[in-house]
Short mmCIF file of C-alpha atoms and ligand atoms in Angstrom, two decimals:
data_model
loop_
_atom_site.label_atom_id
_atom_site.label_comp_id
_atom_site.label_asym_id
_atom_site.label_seq_id
_atom_site.Cartn_x
_atom_site.Cartn_y
_atom_site.Cartn_z
CA MET J 1 -115.79 -237.43 70.15
CA LEU J 2 -112.00 -237.47 69.71
CA LEU J 3 -109.21 -239.44 71.36
CA ILE J 4 -105.87 -237.67 71.71
CA LYS J 5 -102.74 -239.51 72.81
CA LEU J 6 -99.86 -237.37 74.08
CA GLY J 7 -96.71 -239.39 73.45
CA GLY J 8 -94.16 -239.70 76.24
CA SER J 9 -91.43 -237.96 74.24
CA ILE J 10 -93.47 -234.83 73.64
CA ILE J 11 -94.42 -234.37 77.29
CA SER J 12 -91.07 -235.42 78.78
CA ASP J 13 -87.41 -235.59 77.84
CA LYS J 14 -86.83 -239.30 77.29
CA GLU J 15 -83.07 -238.83 77.47
CA ARG J 16 -83.22 -237.50 81.04
CA PRO J 17 -85.01 -239.39 83.81
CA LEU J 18 -88.04 -237.75 85.38
CA SER J 19 -87.93 -234.56 83.33
CA PRO J 20 -91.24 -233.16 82.12
CA ARG J 21 -91.32 -230.83 79.11
CA ARG J 22 -93.53 -228.26 80.75
CA ARG J 23 -93.38 -225.77 77.88
CA ASN J 24 -94.68 -228.37 75.45
CA ILE J 25 -97.40 -229.52 77.82
CA ASN J 26 -98.46 -225.93 78.30
CA LYS J 27 -98.49 -225.13 74.58
CA ILE J 28 -100.54 -228.25 73.85
CA ALA J 29 -103.01 -227.36 76.61
CA GLN J 30 -103.42 -223.89 75.06
CA VAL J 31 -104.22 -225.40 71.69
CA LEU J 32 -106.63 -227.96 73.15
CA LYS J 33 -108.60 -225.05 74.55
CA LYS J 34 -109.61 -224.26 70.98
CA VAL J 35 -111.11 -227.70 70.34
CA ASN J 36 -114.87 -227.40 70.34
CA GLU J 37 -115.95 -231.00 70.44
CA PRO J 38 -115.69 -233.55 73.28
CA PHE J 39 -112.38 -235.32 73.62
CA ALA J 40 -110.41 -237.53 75.99
CA VAL J 41 -106.65 -237.44 76.52
CA ILE J 42 -104.38 -240.41 77.04
CA HIS J 43 -100.73 -239.83 77.86
CA GLY J 44 -97.66 -242.01 77.74
CA GLY J 45 -94.95 -242.78 80.29
CA GLY J 46 -91.97 -240.89 78.85
CA SER J 47 -89.03 -240.45 81.15
CA PHE J 48 -91.25 -241.24 84.15
CA GLY J 49 -92.94 -244.64 83.65
CA HIS J 50 -90.47 -245.84 81.03
CA TYR J 51 -87.47 -244.86 83.13
CA TRP J 52 -88.59 -246.98 86.08
CA SER J 53 -89.88 -249.82 83.88
CA VAL J 54 -86.38 -250.13 82.44
CA VAL J 55 -84.76 -249.95 85.89
CA TYR J 56 -86.98 -252.84 87.04
CA SER J 57 -87.04 -254.70 83.67
CA MET J 58 -90.80 -254.54 83.42
CA HIS J 59 -92.59 -255.15 80.13
CA SER J 60 -96.04 -255.35 78.59
CA LYS J 61 -96.12 -259.12 79.05
CA PRO J 62 -97.73 -260.07 82.41
CA ALA J 63 -95.17 -261.48 84.85
CA LYS J 64 -94.51 -261.75 88.57
CA TYR J 65 -92.75 -258.42 89.05
CA SER J 66 -91.86 -257.28 92.55
CA SER J 67 -94.49 -255.23 94.33
CA ARG J 68 -91.86 -252.52 94.77
CA SER J 69 -91.35 -252.14 91.02
CA VAL J 70 -95.08 -251.93 90.31
CA SER J 71 -95.56 -249.36 93.08
CA VAL J 72 -92.65 -247.21 91.91
CA VAL J 73 -93.78 -247.22 88.26
CA LYS J 74 -97.36 -246.39 89.26
CA ASN J 75 -96.16 -243.61 91.52
CA SER J 76 -94.09 -242.04 88.76
CA MET J 77 -97.09 -242.09 86.43
CA VAL J 78 -99.22 -240.32 89.02
CA GLU J 79 -96.45 -237.72 89.25
CA LEU J 80 -96.41 -237.14 85.48
CA ASN J 81 -100.20 -237.17 85.35
CA LYS J 82 -100.32 -234.48 88.06
CA ILE J 83 -98.04 -232.24 86.00
CA ILE J 84 -100.40 -232.56 83.06
CA LEU J 85 -103.51 -232.04 85.19
CA ASP J 86 -101.95 -228.89 86.68
CA ALA J 87 -101.07 -227.54 83.23
CA PHE J 88 -104.63 -228.14 82.04
CA LEU J 89 -106.08 -226.45 85.11
CA ASN J 90 -103.72 -223.48 84.72
CA ASN J 91 -104.96 -223.12 81.16
CA LYS J 92 -108.57 -223.12 82.34
CA LEU J 93 -109.36 -226.58 81.02
CA ASN J 94 -111.29 -228.98 83.26
CA PRO J 95 -109.39 -232.27 83.37
CA TYR J 96 -111.05 -235.30 84.94
CA CYS J 97 -108.38 -237.72 86.06
CA LEU J 98 -109.15 -241.37 85.29
CA PRO J 99 -106.33 -243.82 86.06
CA PRO J 100 -106.69 -246.85 83.80
CA THR J 101 -107.62 -248.98 86.84
CA ASP J 102 -110.93 -247.14 86.68
CA PHE J 103 -111.98 -248.91 83.49
CA ILE J 104 -109.62 -251.87 83.02
CA ILE J 105 -109.72 -255.12 84.95
CA GLY J 106 -106.73 -257.38 84.27
CA ASN J 107 -106.21 -256.58 80.60
CA ARG J 108 -109.88 -256.22 79.70
CA PRO J 109 -111.97 -253.08 79.54
CA ASN J 110 -115.02 -252.64 81.70
CA VAL J 111 -117.34 -251.57 78.89
CA LYS J 112 -119.80 -249.78 81.14
CA LYS J 113 -117.00 -247.73 82.69
CA VAL J 114 -115.51 -246.93 79.29
CA LYS J 115 -118.87 -245.65 78.09
CA GLU J 116 -118.92 -243.33 81.09
CA ILE J 117 -115.77 -241.69 79.70
CA GLU J 118 -117.76 -240.44 76.73
CA LYS J 119 -120.49 -239.06 79.00
CA ILE J 120 -117.85 -237.31 81.11
CA ALA J 121 -116.26 -235.81 77.97
CA LYS J 122 -119.65 -234.62 76.76
CA SER J 123 -120.27 -232.89 80.09
CA SER J 124 -117.48 -230.37 79.52
CA PHE J 125 -114.75 -232.31 81.31
CA ILE J 126 -111.63 -233.65 79.67
CA PRO J 127 -111.13 -237.23 80.81
CA ILE J 128 -107.41 -237.89 81.18
CA THR J 129 -105.91 -241.33 81.50
CA TYR J 130 -102.45 -242.77 80.96
CA GLY J 131 -100.26 -245.81 80.36
CA ASP J 132 -99.50 -247.51 83.67
CA ALA J 133 -98.29 -250.59 85.54
CA LEU J 134 -101.38 -252.71 86.14
CA TRP J 135 -102.33 -255.66 88.26
CA PHE J 136 -103.09 -258.54 85.89
CA GLY J 137 -104.20 -261.21 88.34
CA ASN J 138 -102.57 -264.33 89.74
CA LYS J 139 -99.74 -262.25 91.28
CA LYS J 140 -98.81 -260.94 87.84
CA SER J 141 -98.60 -257.34 86.62
CA TYR J 142 -97.79 -255.70 83.31
CA ILE J 143 -97.15 -252.39 81.64
CA LEU J 144 -100.18 -251.15 79.77
CA SER J 145 -99.21 -248.74 77.01
CA GLY J 146 -101.23 -245.59 76.42
CA ASP J 147 -101.18 -246.59 72.74
CA LYS J 148 -103.00 -249.79 73.62
CA ILE J 149 -105.51 -247.76 75.65
CA MET J 150 -106.23 -245.77 72.45
CA THR J 151 -107.26 -248.98 70.69
CA ILE J 152 -109.29 -250.25 73.66
CA LEU J 153 -111.21 -246.97 73.91
CA ALA J 154 -111.59 -246.55 70.15
CA LYS J 155 -113.20 -249.98 69.84
CA ILE J 156 -115.89 -249.15 72.39
CA LEU J 157 -116.35 -245.41 71.88
CA ARG J 158 -115.94 -245.21 68.08
CA PRO J 159 -114.47 -241.68 68.15
CA ARG J 160 -114.67 -239.45 65.07
CA LEU J 161 -110.88 -239.57 64.92
CA CYS J 162 -107.79 -240.53 66.92
CA ILE J 163 -104.69 -238.36 67.12
CA PHE J 164 -101.26 -239.46 68.25
CA VAL J 165 -99.21 -236.42 69.22
CA LEU J 166 -95.53 -237.19 68.68
CA ASN J 167 -92.11 -235.60 68.95
CA VAL J 168 -91.60 -236.02 65.18
CA ASP J 169 -93.61 -234.94 62.14
CA GLY J 170 -95.24 -238.33 61.63
CA LEU J 171 -94.14 -241.58 60.11
CA TYR J 172 -91.07 -241.40 57.92
CA SER J 173 -90.59 -243.73 54.97
CA ASP J 174 -86.86 -243.25 55.46
CA LEU J 175 -85.48 -242.26 58.84
CA LYS J 176 -82.27 -240.85 57.34
CA THR J 177 -83.85 -238.48 54.83
CA LYS J 178 -86.88 -237.90 57.11
CA LYS J 179 -89.22 -238.33 54.16
CA LEU J 180 -92.71 -238.10 55.61
CA ILE J 181 -95.48 -240.54 54.67
CA ASN J 182 -98.55 -238.28 54.27
CA GLU J 183 -100.98 -241.12 54.06
CA LEU J 184 -100.28 -244.72 54.89
CA LYS J 185 -102.14 -246.84 52.38
CA ASP J 186 -101.79 -250.60 52.55
CA GLU J 187 -98.03 -250.87 52.78
CA LYS J 188 -96.46 -252.00 56.04
CA PRO J 189 -93.87 -249.38 56.90
CA SER J 190 -90.34 -250.49 57.62
CA LEU J 191 -89.60 -249.69 61.25
CA SER J 192 -86.40 -251.61 61.68
CA GLN J 193 -84.42 -248.51 62.66
CA ALA J 194 -87.09 -247.04 64.92
CA LYS J 195 -86.29 -246.56 68.61
CA MET J 196 -87.93 -249.04 70.98
CA ASP J 197 -89.01 -248.67 74.58
CA VAL J 198 -90.63 -251.08 77.04
CA THR J 199 -93.99 -250.87 75.28
CA GLY J 200 -92.63 -251.00 71.72
CA GLY J 201 -92.09 -247.35 70.72
CA MET J 202 -93.08 -246.28 67.22
CA LYS J 203 -93.67 -249.87 66.10
CA ARG J 204 -96.39 -250.31 68.70
CA LYS J 205 -97.94 -246.94 67.78
CA VAL J 206 -98.14 -247.91 64.12
CA GLU J 207 -99.67 -251.29 64.97
CA GLU J 208 -102.34 -249.66 67.11
CA ALA J 209 -102.97 -246.99 64.45
CA ILE J 210 -103.47 -249.67 61.78
CA THR J 211 -105.84 -251.61 64.08
CA ILE J 212 -107.89 -248.46 64.76
CA ALA J 213 -107.98 -247.50 61.06
CA LYS J 214 -109.31 -250.98 60.30
CA MET J 215 -112.29 -250.12 62.55
CA GLY J 216 -113.11 -247.35 60.05
CA ILE J 217 -111.68 -244.53 62.18
CA ASP J 218 -109.16 -242.01 60.81
CA VAL J 219 -105.92 -241.85 62.75
CA PHE J 220 -103.43 -238.97 62.59
CA PHE J 221 -99.81 -238.82 63.68
CA VAL J 222 -98.85 -235.18 64.29
CA ASN J 223 -95.91 -233.27 65.69
CA GLY J 224 -96.71 -231.84 69.13
CA ASN J 225 -93.87 -229.33 68.81
CA LYS J 226 -96.17 -227.65 66.27
CA PRO J 227 -99.41 -227.94 68.26
CA GLN J 228 -101.40 -226.02 65.63
CA ARG J 229 -101.16 -229.22 63.58
CA ILE J 230 -103.36 -230.95 66.15
CA LEU J 231 -106.07 -228.39 65.42
CA ASN J 232 -105.52 -228.66 61.68
CA ALA J 233 -106.10 -232.40 61.88
CA ILE J 234 -109.25 -231.94 63.96
CA LYS J 235 -110.66 -229.16 61.81
CA SER J 236 -109.82 -230.96 58.53
CA ARG J 237 -107.57 -228.11 57.48
CA LYS J 238 -104.49 -228.61 55.36
CA PHE J 239 -102.63 -230.91 57.60
CA GLU J 240 -99.04 -231.99 58.05
CA GLY J 241 -98.37 -235.41 59.49
CA THR J 242 -99.34 -238.98 58.65
CA LEU J 243 -102.90 -240.11 58.08
CA PHE J 244 -104.00 -243.70 58.50
CA ARG J 245 -107.35 -243.49 56.73
CA GLY J 246 -110.19 -245.40 58.35
CA LYS J 247 -110.90 -248.35 56.11
CA ASP J 248 -114.68 -247.80 55.79
CA ASN J 249 -114.10 -244.12 55.08
CA GLU J 250 -112.32 -244.54 51.73
O1 IP8 F 301 -95.65 -244.54 76.86
C1 IP8 F 301 -96.27 -246.67 79.05
O2 IP8 F 301 -97.18 -245.96 78.24
P1 IP8 F 301 -96.74 -245.55 76.75
C2 IP8 F 301 -96.51 -246.40 80.51
O3 IP8 F 301 -97.99 -244.96 76.16
C3 IP8 F 301 -95.40 -246.90 81.39
O4 IP8 F 301 -96.31 -246.78 76.03
C4 IP8 F 301 -95.73 -247.08 82.79
C5 IP8 F 301 -94.19 -247.15 80.99
#
């Protein structure tokens, strides 16, 4: 099975609040139709969840945020999720919506529920979940990043590979020259100039990718503006992007 994360900036315009990038979502859905192995999709918050998280100063660290802020963030994620579900349906894919509350309690996965995701994916549905504002317990809530969900699911489901679909070609060794790192070996990339958001932006993505690769699972960063690259990564064709090779796979 595969795990595919659709980054917030590829499915929405992060510069403009609450603006989905419907063309991109549609093009990605069309390409995903050609994938012939089970997969689950996780999407980010983009200019929906991140917009409201910034308005209400919410972060990934559990804290006593107002009920209003949690409700508004959650609502905006449902809105974005609905846009993606509709695009999948319109492209004759069968999405199966799974808010993260379905399989996460506090900040821990419910392993039995996570294992169901694989069964659902293998029964010709596409499970779709997303980063969200979650109840933590003790009157606290937090923002759970879709990137973190990738790691949580990867640990339990051991997918064949994980793909992060981005709004850029992959990881650049130099942001100015846009020199792409084709394969990240052991070096820690310098991300000092990378853009941050409430869940940590590219830095967080790289951290999760490294953690997943250490489990022995290959991780790809690919540009969702060129959706064919998603297929190339899946079908082991000549691929453009950044590979974090699974450590046991070398
Ligand atoms: O964009 C964050 O998910 P991410 C979700 O995957 C919210 O980090 C609610 C901001």
